[in-house]
mmCIF file with all atom_site columns, C-alpha atoms in Angstrom:
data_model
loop_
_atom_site.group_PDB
_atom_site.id
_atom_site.type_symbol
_atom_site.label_atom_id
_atom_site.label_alt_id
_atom_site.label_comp_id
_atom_site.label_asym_id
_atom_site.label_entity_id
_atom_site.label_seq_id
_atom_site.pdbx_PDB_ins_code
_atom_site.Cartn_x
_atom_site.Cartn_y
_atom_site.Cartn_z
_atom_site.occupancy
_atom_site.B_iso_or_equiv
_atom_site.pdbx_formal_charge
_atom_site.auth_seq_id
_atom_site.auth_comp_id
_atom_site.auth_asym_id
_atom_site.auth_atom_id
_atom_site.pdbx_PDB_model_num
ATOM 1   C CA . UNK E 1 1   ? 221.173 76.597 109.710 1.00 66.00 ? 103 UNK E CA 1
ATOM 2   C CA . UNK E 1 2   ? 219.210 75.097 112.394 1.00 74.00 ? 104 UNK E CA 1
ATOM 3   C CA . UNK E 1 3   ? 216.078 76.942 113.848 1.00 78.00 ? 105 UNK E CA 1
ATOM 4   C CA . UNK E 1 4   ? 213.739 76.093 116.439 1.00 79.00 ? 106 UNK E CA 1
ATOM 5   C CA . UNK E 1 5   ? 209.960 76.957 117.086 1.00 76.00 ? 107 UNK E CA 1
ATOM 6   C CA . UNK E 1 6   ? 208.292 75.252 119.670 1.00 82.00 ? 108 UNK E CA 1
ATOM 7   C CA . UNK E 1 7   ? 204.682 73.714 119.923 1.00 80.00 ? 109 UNK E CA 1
ATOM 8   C CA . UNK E 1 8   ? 202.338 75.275 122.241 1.00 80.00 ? 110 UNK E CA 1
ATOM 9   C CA . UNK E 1 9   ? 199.038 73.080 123.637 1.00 79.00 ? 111 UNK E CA 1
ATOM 10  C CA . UNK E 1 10  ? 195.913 74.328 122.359 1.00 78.00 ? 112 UNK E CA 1
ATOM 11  C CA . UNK E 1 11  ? 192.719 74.606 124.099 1.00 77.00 ? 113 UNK E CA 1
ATOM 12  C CA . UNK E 1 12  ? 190.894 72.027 122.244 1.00 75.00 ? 114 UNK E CA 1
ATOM 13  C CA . UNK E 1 13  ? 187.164 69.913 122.477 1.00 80.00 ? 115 UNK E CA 1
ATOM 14  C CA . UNK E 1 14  ? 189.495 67.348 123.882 1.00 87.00 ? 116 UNK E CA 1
ATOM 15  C CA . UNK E 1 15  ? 192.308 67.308 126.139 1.00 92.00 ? 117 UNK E CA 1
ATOM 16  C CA . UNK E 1 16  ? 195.256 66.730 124.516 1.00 93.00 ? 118 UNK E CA 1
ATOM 17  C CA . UNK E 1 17  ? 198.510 64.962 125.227 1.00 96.00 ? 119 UNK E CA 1
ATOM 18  C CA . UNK E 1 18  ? 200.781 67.023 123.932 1.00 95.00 ? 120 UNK E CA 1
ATOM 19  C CA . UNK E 1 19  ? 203.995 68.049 126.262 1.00 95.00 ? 121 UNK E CA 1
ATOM 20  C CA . UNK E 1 20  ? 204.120 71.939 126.985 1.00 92.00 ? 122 UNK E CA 1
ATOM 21  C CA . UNK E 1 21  ? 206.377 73.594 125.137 1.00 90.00 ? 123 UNK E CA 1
ATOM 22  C CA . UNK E 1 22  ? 207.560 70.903 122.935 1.00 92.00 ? 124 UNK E CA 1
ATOM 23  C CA . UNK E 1 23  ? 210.901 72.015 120.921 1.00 92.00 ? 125 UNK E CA 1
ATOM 24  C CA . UNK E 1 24  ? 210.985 71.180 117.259 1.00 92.00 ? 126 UNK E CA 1
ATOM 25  C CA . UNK E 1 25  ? 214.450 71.280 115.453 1.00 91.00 ? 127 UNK E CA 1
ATOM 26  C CA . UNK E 1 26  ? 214.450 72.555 111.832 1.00 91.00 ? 128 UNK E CA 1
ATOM 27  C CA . UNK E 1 27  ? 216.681 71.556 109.468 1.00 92.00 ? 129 UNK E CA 1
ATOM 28  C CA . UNK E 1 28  ? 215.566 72.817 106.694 1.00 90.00 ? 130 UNK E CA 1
ATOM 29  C CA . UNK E 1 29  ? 217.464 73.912 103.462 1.00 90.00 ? 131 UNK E CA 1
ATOM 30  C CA . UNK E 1 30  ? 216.158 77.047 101.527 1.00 89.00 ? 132 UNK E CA 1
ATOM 31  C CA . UNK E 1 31  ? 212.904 77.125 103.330 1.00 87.00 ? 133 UNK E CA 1
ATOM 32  C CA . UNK E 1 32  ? 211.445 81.198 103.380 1.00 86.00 ? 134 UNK E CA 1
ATOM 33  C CA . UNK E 1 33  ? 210.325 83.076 107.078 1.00 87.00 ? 135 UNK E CA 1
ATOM 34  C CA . UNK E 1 34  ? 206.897 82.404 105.734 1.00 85.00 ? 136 UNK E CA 1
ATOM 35  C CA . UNK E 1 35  ? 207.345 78.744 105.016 1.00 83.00 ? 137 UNK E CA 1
ATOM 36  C CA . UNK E 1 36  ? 208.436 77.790 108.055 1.00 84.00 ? 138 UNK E CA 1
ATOM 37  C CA . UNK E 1 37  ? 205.811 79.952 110.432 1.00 84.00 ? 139 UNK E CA 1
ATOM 38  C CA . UNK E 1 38  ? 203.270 77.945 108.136 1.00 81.00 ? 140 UNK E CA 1
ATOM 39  C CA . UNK E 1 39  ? 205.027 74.677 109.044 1.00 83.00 ? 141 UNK E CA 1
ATOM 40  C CA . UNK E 1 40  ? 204.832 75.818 112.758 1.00 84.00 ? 142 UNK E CA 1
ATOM 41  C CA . UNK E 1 41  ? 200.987 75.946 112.772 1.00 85.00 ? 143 UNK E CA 1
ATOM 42  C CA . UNK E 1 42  ? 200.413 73.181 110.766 1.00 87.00 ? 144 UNK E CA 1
ATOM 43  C CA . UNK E 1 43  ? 202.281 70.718 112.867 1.00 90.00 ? 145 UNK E CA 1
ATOM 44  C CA . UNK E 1 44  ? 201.400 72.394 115.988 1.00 89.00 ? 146 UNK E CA 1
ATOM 45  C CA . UNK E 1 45  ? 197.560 71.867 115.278 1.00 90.00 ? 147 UNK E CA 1
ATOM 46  C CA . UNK E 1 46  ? 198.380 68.508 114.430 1.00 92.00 ? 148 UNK E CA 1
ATOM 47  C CA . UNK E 1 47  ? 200.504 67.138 117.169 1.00 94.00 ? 149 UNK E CA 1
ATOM 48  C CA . UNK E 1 48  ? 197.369 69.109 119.260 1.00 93.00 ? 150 UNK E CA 1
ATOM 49  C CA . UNK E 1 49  ? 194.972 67.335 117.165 1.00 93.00 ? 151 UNK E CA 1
ATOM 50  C CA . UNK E 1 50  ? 196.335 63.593 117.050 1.00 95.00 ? 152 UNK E CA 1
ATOM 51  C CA . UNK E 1 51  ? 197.606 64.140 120.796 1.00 96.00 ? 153 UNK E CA 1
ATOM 52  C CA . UNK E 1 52  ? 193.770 63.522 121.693 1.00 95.00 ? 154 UNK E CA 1
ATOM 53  C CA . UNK E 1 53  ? 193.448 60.481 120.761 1.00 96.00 ? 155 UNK E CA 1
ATOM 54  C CA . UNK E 1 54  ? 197.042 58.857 120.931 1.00 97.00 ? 156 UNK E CA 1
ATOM 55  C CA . UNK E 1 55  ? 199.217 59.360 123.928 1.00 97.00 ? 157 UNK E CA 1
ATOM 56  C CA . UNK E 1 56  ? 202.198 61.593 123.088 1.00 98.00 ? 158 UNK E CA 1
ATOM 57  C CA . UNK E 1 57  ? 203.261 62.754 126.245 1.00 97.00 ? 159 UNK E CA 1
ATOM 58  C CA . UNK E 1 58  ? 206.621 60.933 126.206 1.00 97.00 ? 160 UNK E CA 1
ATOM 59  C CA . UNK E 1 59  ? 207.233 62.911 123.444 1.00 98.00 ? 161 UNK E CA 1
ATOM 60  C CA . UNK E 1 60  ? 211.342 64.420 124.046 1.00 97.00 ? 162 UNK E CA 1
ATOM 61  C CA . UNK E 1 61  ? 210.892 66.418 120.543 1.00 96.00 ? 163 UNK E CA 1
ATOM 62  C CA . UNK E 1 62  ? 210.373 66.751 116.891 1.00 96.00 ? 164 UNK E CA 1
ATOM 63  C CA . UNK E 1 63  ? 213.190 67.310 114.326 1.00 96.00 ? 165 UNK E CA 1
ATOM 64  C CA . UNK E 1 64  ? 211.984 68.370 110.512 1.00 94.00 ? 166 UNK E CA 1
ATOM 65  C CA . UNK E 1 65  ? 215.085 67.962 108.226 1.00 94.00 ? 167 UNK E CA 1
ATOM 66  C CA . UNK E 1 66  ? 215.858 68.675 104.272 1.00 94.00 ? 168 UNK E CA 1
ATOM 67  C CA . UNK E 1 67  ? 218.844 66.493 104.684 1.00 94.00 ? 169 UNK E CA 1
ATOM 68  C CA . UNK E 1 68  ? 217.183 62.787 106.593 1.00 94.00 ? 170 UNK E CA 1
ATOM 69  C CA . UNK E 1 69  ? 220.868 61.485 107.228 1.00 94.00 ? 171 UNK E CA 1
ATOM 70  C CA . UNK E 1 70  ? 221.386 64.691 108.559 1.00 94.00 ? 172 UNK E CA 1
ATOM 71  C CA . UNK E 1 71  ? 218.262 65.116 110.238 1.00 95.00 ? 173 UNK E CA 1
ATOM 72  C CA . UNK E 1 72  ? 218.839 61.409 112.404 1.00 95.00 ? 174 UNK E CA 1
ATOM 73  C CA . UNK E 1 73  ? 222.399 62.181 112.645 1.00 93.00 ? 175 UNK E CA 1
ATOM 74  C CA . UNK E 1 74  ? 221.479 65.549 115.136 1.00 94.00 ? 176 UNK E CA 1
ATOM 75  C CA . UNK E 1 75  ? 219.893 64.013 117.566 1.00 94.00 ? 177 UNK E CA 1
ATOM 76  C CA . UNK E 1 76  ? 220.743 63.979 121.096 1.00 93.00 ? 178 UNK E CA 1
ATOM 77  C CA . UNK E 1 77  ? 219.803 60.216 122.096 1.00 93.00 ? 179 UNK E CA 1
ATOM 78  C CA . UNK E 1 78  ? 220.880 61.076 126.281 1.00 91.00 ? 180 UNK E CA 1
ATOM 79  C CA . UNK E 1 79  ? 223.240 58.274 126.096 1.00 86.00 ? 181 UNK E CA 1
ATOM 80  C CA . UNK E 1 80  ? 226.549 57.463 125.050 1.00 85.00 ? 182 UNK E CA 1
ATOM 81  C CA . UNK E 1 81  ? 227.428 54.449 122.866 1.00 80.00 ? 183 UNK E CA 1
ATOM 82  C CA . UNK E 1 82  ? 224.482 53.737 121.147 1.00 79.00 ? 184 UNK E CA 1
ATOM 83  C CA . UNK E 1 83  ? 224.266 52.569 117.114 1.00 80.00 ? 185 UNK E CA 1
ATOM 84  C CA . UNK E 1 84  ? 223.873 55.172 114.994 1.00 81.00 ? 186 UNK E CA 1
ATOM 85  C CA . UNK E 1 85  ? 220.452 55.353 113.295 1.00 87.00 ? 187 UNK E CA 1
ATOM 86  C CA . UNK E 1 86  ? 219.474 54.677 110.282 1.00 86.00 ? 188 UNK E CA 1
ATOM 87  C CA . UNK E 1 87  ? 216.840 54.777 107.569 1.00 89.00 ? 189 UNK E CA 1
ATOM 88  C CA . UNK E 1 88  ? 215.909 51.999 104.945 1.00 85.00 ? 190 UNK E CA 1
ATOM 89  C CA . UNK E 1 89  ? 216.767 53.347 101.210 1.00 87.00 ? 191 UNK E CA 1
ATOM 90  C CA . UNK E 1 90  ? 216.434 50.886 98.624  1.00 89.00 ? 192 UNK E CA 1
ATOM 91  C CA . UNK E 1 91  ? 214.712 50.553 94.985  1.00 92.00 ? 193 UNK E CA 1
ATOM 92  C CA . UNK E 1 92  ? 211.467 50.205 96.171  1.00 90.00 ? 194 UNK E CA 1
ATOM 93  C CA . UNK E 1 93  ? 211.410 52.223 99.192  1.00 86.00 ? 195 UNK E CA 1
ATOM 94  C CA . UNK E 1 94  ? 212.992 55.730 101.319 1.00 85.00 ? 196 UNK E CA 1
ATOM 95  C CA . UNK E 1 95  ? 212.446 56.365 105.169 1.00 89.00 ? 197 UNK E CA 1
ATOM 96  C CA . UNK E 1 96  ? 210.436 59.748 105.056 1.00 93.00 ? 198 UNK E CA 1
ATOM 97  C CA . UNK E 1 97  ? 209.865 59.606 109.422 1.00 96.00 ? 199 UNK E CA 1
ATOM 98  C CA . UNK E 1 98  ? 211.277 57.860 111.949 1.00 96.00 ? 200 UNK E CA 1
ATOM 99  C CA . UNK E 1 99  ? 210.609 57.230 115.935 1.00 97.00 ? 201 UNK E CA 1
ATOM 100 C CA . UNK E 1 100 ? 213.706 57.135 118.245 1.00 95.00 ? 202 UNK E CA 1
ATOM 101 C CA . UNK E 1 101 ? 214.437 56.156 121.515 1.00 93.00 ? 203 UNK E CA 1
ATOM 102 C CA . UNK E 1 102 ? 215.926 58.669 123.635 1.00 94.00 ? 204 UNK E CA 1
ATOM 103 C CA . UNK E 1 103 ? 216.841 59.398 127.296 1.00 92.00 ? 205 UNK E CA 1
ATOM 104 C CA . UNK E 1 104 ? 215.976 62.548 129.125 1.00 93.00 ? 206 UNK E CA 1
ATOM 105 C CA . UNK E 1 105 ? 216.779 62.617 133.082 1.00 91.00 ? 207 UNK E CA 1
ATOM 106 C CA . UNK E 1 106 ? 217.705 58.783 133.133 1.00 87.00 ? 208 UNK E CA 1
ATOM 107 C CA . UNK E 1 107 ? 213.584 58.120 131.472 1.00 91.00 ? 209 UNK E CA 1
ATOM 108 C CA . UNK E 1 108 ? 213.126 56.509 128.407 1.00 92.00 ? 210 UNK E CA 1
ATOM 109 C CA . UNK E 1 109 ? 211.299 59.085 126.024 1.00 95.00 ? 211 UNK E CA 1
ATOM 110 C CA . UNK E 1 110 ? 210.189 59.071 122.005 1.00 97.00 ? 212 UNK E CA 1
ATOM 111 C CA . UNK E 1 111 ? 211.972 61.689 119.746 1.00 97.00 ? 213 UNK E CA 1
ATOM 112 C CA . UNK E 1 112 ? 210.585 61.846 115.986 1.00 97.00 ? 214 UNK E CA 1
ATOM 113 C CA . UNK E 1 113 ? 212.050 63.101 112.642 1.00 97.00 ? 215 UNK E CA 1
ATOM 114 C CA . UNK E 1 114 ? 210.561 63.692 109.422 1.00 96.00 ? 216 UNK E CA 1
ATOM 115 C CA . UNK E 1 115 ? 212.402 64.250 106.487 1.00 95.00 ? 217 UNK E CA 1
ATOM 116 C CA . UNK E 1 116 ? 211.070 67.729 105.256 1.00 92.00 ? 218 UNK E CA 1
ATOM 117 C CA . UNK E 1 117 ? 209.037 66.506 102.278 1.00 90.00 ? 219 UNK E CA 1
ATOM 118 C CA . UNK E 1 118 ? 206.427 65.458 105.156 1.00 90.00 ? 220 UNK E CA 1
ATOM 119 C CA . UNK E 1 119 ? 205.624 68.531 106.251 1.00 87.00 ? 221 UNK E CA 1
ATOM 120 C CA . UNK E 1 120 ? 206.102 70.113 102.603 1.00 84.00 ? 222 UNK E CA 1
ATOM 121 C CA . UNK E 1 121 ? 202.549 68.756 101.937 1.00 81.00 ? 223 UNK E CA 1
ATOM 122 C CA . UNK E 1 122 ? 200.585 71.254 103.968 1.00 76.00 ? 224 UNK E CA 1
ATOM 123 C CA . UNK E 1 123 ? 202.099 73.844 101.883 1.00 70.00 ? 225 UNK E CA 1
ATOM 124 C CA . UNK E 1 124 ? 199.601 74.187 99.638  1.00 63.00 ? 226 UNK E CA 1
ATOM 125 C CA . UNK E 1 125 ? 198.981 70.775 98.315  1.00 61.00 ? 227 UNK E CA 1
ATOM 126 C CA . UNK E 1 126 ? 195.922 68.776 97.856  1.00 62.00 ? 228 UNK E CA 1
ATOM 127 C CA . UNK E 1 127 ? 193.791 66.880 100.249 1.00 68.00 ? 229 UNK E CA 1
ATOM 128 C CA . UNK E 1 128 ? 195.657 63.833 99.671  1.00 75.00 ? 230 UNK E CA 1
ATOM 129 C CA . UNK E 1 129 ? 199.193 65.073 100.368 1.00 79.00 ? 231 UNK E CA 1
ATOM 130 C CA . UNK E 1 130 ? 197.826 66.394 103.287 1.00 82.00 ? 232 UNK E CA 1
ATOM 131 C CA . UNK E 1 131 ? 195.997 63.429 104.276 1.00 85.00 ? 233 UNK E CA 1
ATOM 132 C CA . UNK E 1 132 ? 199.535 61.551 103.759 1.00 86.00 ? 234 UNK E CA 1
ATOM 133 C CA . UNK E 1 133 ? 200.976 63.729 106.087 1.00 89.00 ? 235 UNK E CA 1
ATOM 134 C CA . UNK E 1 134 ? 198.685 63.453 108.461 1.00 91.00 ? 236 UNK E CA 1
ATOM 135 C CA . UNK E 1 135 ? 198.637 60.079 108.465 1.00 93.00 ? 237 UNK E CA 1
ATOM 136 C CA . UNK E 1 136 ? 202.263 59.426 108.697 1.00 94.00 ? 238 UNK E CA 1
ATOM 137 C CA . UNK E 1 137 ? 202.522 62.201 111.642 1.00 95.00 ? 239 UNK E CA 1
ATOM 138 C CA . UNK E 1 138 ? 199.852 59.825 113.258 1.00 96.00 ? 240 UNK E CA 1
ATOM 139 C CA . UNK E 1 139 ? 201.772 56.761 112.869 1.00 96.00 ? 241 UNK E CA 1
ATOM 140 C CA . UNK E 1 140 ? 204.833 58.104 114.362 1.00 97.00 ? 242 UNK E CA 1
ATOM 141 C CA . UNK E 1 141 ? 202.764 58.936 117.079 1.00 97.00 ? 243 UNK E CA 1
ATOM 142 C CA . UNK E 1 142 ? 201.664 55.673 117.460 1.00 97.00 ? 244 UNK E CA 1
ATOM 143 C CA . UNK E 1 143 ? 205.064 54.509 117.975 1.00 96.00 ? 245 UNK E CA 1
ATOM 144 C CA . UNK E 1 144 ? 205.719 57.105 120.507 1.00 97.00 ? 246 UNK E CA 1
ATOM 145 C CA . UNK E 1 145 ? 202.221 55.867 122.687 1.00 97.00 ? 247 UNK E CA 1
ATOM 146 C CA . UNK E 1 146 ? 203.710 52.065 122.203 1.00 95.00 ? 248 UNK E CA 1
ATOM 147 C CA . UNK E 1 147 ? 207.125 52.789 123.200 1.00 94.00 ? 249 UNK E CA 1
ATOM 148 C CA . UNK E 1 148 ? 205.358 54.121 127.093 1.00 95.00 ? 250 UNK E CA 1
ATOM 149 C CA . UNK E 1 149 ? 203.431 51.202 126.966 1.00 93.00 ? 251 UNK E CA 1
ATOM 150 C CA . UNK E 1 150 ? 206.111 48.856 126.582 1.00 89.00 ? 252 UNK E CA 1
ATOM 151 C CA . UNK E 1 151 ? 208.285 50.815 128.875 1.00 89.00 ? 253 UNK E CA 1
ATOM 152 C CA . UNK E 1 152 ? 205.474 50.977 131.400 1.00 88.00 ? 254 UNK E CA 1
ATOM 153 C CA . UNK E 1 153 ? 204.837 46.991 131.347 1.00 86.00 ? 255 UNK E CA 1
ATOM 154 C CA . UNK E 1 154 ? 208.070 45.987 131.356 1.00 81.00 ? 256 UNK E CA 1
ATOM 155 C CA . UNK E 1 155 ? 210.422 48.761 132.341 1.00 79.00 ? 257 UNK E CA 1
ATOM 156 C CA . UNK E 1 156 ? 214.004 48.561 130.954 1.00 76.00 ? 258 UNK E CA 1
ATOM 157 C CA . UNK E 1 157 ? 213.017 46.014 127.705 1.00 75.00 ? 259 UNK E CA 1
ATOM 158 C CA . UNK E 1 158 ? 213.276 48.724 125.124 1.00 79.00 ? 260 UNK E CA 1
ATOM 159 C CA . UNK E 1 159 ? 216.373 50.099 126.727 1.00 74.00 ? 261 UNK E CA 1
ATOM 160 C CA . UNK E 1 160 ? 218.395 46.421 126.288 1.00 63.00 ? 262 UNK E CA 1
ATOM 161 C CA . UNK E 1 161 ? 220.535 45.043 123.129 1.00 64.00 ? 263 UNK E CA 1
ATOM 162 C CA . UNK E 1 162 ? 218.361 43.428 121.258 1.00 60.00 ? 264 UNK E CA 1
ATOM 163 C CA . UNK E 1 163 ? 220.008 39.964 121.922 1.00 61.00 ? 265 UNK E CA 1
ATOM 164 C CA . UNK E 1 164 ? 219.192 40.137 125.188 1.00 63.00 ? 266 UNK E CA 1
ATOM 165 C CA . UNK E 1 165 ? 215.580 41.234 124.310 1.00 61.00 ? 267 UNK E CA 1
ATOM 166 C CA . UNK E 1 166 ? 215.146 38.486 122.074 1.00 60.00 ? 268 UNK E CA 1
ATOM 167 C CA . UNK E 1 167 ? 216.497 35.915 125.335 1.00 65.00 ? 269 UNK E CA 1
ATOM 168 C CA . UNK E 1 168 ? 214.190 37.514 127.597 1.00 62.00 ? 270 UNK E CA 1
ATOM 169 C CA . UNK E 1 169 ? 210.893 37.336 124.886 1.00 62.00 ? 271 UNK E CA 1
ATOM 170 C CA . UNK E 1 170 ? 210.878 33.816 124.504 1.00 64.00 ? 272 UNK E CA 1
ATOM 171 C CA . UNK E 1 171 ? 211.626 33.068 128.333 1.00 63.00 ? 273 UNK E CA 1
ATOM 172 C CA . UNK E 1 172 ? 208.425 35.219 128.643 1.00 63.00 ? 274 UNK E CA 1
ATOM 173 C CA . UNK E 1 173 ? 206.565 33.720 126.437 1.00 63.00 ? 275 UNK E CA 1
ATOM 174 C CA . UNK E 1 174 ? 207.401 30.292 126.873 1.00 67.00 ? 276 UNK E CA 1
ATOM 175 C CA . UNK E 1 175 ? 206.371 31.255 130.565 1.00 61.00 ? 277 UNK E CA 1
ATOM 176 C CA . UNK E 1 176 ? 209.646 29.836 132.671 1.00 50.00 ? 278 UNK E CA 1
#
């Protein structure tokens, strides 16, 4: 069952980047009422929070997901024929977050999703599960402030196969 609760801006010290109303998608498999309004304040303060100092107002929206596969698999990417994600799994390592590309009204935009085990932490854990979440919500972030960069400095790059990315880096670099 998918639900959705959406992240308001809060009045803050600092002005925060945060889009109005930003929709989150949850995915989330034998989660309790409870569970989930605690989820919505948790990430709502700290999308507010890290919006202050990282630029998230390309953000297109926030999926949390029991089920990652499932989670990437849901998302709306605004264009047709595109790869389909997907995560790295391996002995050493499993994607936990991940930071999209998406279009919304022909604009290149950011769209995140966590697998739900990120969010799990504020749930009563300890300071460093929250800290871990924390910091990977930050990092996604990050990506989502570089991907407007990028986009703003050289509009269309992100939005190319990476073949032709690749054939356009090294003419700019080589300067020709």
């Amino acid at each position: 069952e998918t639900k959705n609760i959406y992240l308001e801006v809060i009045i803050m010290e600092k002005e925060t980047t945060l889009p109005e109303k930003l929709k989150v998608n949850l995915l989330l498999d034998g989660w309790t009422e409870d569970q989930v309004s605690s989820q919505h304040d948790h990430l709502e303060y700290s999308f507010n929070l890290i919006g202050q100092d990282i630029n998230i107002r390309d953000l297109a929206g926030v999926t949390v997901a029991s089920d990652y596969s499932r989670g990437l698999a849901s998302i709306d990417r605004g264009k047709e024929g595109l790869s389909p994600l997907d995560y790295t799994k391996n002995d050493t390592a499993e994607g936990c977050a991940k930071t999209v590309l998406v279009y919304r009204e022909e604009k290149l935009k950011s769209y995140i999703v966590f697998r739900d085990i990120v969010v799990k932490a504020f749930c009563g854990a300890s300071g460093n599960h929250i800290a871990t979440a924390l910091n990977t919500i930050a990092h996604e972030c990050a990506h989502v402030e570089l991907h407007s960069l990028i986009e703003h400095k050289m509009p269309e790059f992100l939005s190319e196969d990476k073949k032709k990315r690749r054939i356009k880096y090294c003419v700019l670099a080589r300067g020709t």
